[in-house]
mmCIF file of C-alpha atoms in Angstrom:
data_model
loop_
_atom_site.group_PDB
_atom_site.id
_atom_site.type_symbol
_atom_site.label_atom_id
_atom_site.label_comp_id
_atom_site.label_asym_id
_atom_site.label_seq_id
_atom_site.Cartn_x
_atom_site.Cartn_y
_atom_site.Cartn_z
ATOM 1 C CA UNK E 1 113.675 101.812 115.914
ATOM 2 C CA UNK E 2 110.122 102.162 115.232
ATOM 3 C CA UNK E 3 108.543 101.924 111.486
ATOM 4 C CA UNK E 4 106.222 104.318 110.068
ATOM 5 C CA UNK E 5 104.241 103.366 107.244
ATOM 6 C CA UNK E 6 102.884 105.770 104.513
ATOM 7 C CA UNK E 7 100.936 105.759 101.003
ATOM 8 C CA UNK E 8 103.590 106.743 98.664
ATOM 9 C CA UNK E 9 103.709 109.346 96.368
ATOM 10 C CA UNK E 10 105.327 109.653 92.941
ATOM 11 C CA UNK E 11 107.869 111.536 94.541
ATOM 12 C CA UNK E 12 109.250 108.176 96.089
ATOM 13 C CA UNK E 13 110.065 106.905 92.675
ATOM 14 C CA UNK E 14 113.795 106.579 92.496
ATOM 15 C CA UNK E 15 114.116 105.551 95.831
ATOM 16 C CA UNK E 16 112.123 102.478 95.785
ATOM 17 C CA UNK E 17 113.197 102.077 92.748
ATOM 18 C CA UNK E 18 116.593 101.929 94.134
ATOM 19 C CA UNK E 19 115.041 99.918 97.032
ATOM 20 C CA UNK E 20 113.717 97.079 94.665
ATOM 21 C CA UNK E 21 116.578 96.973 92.863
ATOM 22 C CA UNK E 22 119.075 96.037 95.761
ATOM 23 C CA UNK E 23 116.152 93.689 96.624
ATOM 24 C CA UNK E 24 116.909 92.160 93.459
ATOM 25 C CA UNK E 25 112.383 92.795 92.452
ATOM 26 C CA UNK E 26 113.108 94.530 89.272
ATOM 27 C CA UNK E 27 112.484 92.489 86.039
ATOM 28 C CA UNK E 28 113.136 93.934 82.594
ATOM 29 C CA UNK E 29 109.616 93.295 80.878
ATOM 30 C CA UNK E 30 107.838 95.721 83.989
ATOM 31 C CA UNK E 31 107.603 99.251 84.052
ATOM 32 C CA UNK E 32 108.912 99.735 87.716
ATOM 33 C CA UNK E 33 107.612 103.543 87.440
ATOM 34 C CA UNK E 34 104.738 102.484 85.506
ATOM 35 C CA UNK E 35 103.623 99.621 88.542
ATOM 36 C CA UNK E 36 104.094 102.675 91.087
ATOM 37 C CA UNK E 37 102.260 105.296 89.255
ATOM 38 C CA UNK E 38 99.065 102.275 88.664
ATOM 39 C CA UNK E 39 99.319 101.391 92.356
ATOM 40 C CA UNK E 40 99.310 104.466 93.840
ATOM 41 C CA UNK E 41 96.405 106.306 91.226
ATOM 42 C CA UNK E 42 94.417 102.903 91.289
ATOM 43 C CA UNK E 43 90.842 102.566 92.516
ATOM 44 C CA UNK E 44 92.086 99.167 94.425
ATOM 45 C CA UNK E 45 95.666 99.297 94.990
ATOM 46 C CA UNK E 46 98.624 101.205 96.904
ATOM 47 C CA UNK E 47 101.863 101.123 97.540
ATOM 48 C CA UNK E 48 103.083 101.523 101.303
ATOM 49 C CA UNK E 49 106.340 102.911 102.577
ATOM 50 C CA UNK E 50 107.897 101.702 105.632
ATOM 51 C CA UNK E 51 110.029 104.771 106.887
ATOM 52 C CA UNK E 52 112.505 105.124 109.741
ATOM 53 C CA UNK E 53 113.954 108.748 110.703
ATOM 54 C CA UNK E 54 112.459 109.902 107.250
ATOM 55 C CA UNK E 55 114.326 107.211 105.286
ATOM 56 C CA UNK E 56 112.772 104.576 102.792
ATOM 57 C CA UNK E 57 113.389 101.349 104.583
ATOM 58 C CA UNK E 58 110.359 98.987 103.391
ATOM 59 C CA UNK E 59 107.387 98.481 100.480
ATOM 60 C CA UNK E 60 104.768 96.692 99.857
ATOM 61 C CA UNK E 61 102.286 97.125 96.748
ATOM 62 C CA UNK E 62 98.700 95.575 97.713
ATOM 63 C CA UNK E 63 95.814 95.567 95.260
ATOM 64 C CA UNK E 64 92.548 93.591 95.124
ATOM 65 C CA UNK E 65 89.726 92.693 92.567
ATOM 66 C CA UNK E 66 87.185 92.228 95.475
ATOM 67 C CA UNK E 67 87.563 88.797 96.436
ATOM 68 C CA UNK E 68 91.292 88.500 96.167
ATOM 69 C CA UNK E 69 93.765 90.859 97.639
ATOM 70 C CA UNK E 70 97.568 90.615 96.335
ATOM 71 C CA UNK E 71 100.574 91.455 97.749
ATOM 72 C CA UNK E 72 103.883 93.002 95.821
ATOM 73 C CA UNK E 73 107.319 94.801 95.866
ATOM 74 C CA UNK E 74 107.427 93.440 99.301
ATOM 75 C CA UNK E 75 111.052 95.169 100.203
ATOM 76 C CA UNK E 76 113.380 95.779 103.013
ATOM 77 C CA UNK E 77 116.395 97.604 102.489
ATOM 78 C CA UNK E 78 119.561 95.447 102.997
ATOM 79 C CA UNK E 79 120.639 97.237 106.476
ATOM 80 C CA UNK E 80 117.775 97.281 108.096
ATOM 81 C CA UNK E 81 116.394 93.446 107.939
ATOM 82 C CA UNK E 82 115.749 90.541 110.627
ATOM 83 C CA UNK E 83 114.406 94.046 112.484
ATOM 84 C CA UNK E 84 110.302 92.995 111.876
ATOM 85 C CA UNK E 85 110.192 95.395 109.437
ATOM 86 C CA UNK E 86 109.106 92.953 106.277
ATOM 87 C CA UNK E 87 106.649 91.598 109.102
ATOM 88 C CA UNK E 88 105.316 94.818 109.526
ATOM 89 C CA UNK E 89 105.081 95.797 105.849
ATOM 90 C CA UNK E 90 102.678 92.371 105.533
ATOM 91 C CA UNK E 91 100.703 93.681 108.223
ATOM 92 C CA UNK E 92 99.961 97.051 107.065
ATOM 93 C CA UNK E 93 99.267 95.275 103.172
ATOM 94 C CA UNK E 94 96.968 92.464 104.985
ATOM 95 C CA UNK E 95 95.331 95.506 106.969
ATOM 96 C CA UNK E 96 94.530 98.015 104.087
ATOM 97 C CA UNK E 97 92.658 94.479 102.778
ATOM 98 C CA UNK E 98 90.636 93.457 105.344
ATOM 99 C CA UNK E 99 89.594 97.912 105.921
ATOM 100 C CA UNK E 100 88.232 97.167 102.301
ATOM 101 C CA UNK E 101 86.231 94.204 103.213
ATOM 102 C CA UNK E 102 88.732 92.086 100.815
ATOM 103 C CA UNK E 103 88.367 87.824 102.486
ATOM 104 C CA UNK E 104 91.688 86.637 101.308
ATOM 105 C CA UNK E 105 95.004 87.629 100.319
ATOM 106 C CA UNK E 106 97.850 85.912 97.672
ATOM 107 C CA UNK E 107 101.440 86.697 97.029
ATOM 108 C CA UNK E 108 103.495 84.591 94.390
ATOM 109 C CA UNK E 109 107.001 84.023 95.192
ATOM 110 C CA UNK E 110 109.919 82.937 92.672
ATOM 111 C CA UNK E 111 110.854 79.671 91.604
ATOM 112 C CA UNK E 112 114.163 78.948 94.256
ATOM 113 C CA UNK E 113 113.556 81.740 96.768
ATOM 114 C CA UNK E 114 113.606 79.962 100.037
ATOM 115 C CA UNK E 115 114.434 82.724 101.847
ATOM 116 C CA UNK E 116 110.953 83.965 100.839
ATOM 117 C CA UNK E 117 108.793 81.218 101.086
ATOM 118 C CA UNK E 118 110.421 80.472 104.044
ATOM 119 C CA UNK E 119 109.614 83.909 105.073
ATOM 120 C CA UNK E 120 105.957 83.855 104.278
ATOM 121 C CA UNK E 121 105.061 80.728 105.888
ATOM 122 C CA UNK E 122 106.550 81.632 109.158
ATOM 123 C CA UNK E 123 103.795 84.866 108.623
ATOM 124 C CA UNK E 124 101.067 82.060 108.438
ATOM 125 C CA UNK E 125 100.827 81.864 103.942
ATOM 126 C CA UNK E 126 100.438 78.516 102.672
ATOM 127 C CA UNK E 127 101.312 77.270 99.677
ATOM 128 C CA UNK E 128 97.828 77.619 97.638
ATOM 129 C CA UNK E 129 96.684 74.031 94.942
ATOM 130 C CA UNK E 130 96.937 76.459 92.226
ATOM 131 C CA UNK E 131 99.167 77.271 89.215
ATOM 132 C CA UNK E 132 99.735 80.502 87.951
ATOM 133 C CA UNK E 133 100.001 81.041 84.468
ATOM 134 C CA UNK E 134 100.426 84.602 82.584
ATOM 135 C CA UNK E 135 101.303 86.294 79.899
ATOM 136 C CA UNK E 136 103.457 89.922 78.972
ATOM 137 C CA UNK E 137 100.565 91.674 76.815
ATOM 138 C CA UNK E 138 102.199 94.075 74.222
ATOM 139 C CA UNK E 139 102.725 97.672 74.965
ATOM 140 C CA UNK E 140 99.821 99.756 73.793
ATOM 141 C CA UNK E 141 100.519 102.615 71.690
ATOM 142 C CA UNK E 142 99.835 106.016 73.787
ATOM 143 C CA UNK E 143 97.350 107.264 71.181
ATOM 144 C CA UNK E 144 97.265 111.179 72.492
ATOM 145 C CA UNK E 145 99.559 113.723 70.306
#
């Protein structure tokens, strides 16, 4: 089975949605439809769809500031891994990067997902001197009537 990838639309919503969730992404303090409607409106970010006979199988969100491209919402649906697919959803982010000139690209991955890491540094990512630190900012008020 080959993989096609396409920019999503916001049509896509509940199914990667549904695709994150069994992927076990989905954290209660993000906006899952709010992340897809930045990434895929954004200047420097979009989300990709990797799709098999017209069904959502993969995603993965990429987004840069310039120097630094990131990678997110990297998904494959439970029945179709260990098929390349997550592979080629890392290719396709890494690609749209370097098209835009971007030198370097970053992913974060969960305190005690092995199965990740593990993942990513098979694909070449190592583990970066850095910490992370960040912060939920409150919700702004939509100020239009």
């Amino acid at each position: 089975m080959d993989i096609r990838i396409v920019a999503a639309t916001e049509e896509h919503g509940t199914a990667l949605i549904s695709l994150w969730e069994e992927a076990e992404l989905l954290r209660p303090w993000n906006d899952a439809r709010a992340d897809i409607r930045r990434a895929i409106t954004g200047p420097s970010s979009d989300l990709l769809l990797g799709m098999v006979d017209g069904q959502l199988v993969a995603s993965v969100m990429v987004g840069h500031d310039g120097h630094r491209g990131w990678l997110y919402y990297l998904a494959v649906a439970q029945e179709a891994r260990r098929r390349g697919f997550g592979r080629a959803m890392v290719q396709a982010g890494t690609s749209w990067l370097e098209q835009r000139g971007v030198p370097k690209v970053q992913l974060m991955v969960r305190d005690g997902n092995e199965q990740a890491r593990d993942f990513y540094r098979a694909l070449g990512f190592e583990r970066q001197r850095v910490e992370v630190l960040g912060m939920v900012l409150p919700q702004t008020l939509d100020a239009s009537p």
